[in-house]
Coordinates of C-alpha atoms in Angstrom, one line a residue:
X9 CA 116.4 99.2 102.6
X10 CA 115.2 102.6 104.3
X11 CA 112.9 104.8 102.7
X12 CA 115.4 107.5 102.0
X13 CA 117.0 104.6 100.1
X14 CA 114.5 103.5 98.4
X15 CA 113.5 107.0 97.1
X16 CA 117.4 107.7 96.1
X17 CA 117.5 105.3 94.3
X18 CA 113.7 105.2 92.9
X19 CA 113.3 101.9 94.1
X20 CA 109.9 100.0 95.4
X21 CA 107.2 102.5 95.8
X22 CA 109.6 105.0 94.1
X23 CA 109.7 102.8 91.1
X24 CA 109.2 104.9 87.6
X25 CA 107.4 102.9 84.9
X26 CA 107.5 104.1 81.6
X27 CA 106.9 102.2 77.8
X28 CA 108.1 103.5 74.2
X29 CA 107.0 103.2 71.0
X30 CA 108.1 104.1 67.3
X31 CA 106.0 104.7 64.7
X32 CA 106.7 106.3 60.9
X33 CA 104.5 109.1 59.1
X34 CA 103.2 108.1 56.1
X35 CA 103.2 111.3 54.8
X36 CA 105.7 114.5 55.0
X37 CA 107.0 115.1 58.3
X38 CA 107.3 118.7 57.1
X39 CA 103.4 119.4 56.6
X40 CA 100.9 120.8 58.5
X41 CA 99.0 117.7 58.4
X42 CA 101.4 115.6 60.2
X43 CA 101.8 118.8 63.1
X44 CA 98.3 117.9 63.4
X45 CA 98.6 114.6 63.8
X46 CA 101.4 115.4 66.8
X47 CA 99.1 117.8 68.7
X48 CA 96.4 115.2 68.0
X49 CA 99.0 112.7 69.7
X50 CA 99.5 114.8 72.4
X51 CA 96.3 116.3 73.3
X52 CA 93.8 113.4 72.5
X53 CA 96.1 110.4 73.3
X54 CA 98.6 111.4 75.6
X55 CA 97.3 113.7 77.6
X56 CA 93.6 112.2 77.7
X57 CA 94.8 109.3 79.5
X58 CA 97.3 111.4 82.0
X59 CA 100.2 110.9 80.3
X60 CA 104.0 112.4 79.7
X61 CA 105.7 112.2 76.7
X62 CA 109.3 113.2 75.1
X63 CA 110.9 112.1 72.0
X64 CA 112.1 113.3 68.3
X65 CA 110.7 113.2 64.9
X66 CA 113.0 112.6 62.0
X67 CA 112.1 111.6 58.3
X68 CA 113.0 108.3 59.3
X69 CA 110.7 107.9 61.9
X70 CA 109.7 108.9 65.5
X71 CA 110.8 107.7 69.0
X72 CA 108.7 108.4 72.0
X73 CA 108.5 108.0 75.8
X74 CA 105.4 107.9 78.2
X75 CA 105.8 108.0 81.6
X76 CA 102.4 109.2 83.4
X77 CA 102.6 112.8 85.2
X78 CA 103.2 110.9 88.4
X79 CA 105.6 108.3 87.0
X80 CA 105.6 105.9 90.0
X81 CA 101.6 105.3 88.6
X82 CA 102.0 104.7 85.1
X83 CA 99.7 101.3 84.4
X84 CA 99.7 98.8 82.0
X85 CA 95.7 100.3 80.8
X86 CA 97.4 103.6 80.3
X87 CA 99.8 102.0 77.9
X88 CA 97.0 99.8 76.2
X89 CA 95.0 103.0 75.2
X90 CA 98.2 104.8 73.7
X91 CA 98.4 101.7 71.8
X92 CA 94.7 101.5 70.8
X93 CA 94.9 105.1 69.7
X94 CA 97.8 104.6 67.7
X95 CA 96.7 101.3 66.3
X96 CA 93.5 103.0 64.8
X97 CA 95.1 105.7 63.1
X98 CA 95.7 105.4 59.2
X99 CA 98.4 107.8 58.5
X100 CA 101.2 106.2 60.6
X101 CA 102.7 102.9 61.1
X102 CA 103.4 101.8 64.7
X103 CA 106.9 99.8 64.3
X104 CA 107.5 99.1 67.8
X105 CA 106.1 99.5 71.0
X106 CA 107.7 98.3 74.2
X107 CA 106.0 96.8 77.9
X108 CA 105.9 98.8 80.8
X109 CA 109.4 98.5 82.4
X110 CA 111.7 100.4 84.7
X111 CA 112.5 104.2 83.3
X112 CA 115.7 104.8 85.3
X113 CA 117.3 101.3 85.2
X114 CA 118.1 99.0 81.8
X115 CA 116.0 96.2 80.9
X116 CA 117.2 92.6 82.4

């Protein structure tokens, strides 16, 4: 497949990695603490290690995904730290949290 292909289609070298995870607040989603936790999140955990993030908060839970700022370089250490981070706070509960896999096609 050519190059212009490849990058169309964000194939081979233009592959975008990316990994989720969901975790749940143990407190109010509605308090300062918990927008401290989120900047926290971002700036210490996500950021720190290079990262991209999107997602949404509800009372239910929280649903986010972490691509690195170049997505085509998104590494399986990058992903192990967010994890780590997570892992070692108190005030959530990580419920899920996904392998590195392909951000613009479905997993097989």
């Amino acid at each position: 497949m050519k190059k212009r292909l490849r990058k169309k289609y964000r194939l081979g070298e233009f592959r975008e990695l990316c990994f989720e995870f969901t975790f749940e607040y143990k407190g109010d989603v509605n308090s300062p603490e918990c927008g401290q936790f989120l900047q926290s999140l971002v700036s210490e955990c996500i950021e720190a290690n290079g990262l991209d993030c999107e997602g949404s908060l509800t009372d239910e839970g929280c649903l986010i995904i972490v691509t690195a700022a170049d997505p085509t370089k998104t590494s399986e250490e990058q992903r192990q730290a967010v994890k780590t981070w997570l892992e070692g706070r108190s005030d959530v509960e990580v419920k899920a949290f996904s392998e590195l896999h392909d951000a613009w096609y479905a997993l097989s």
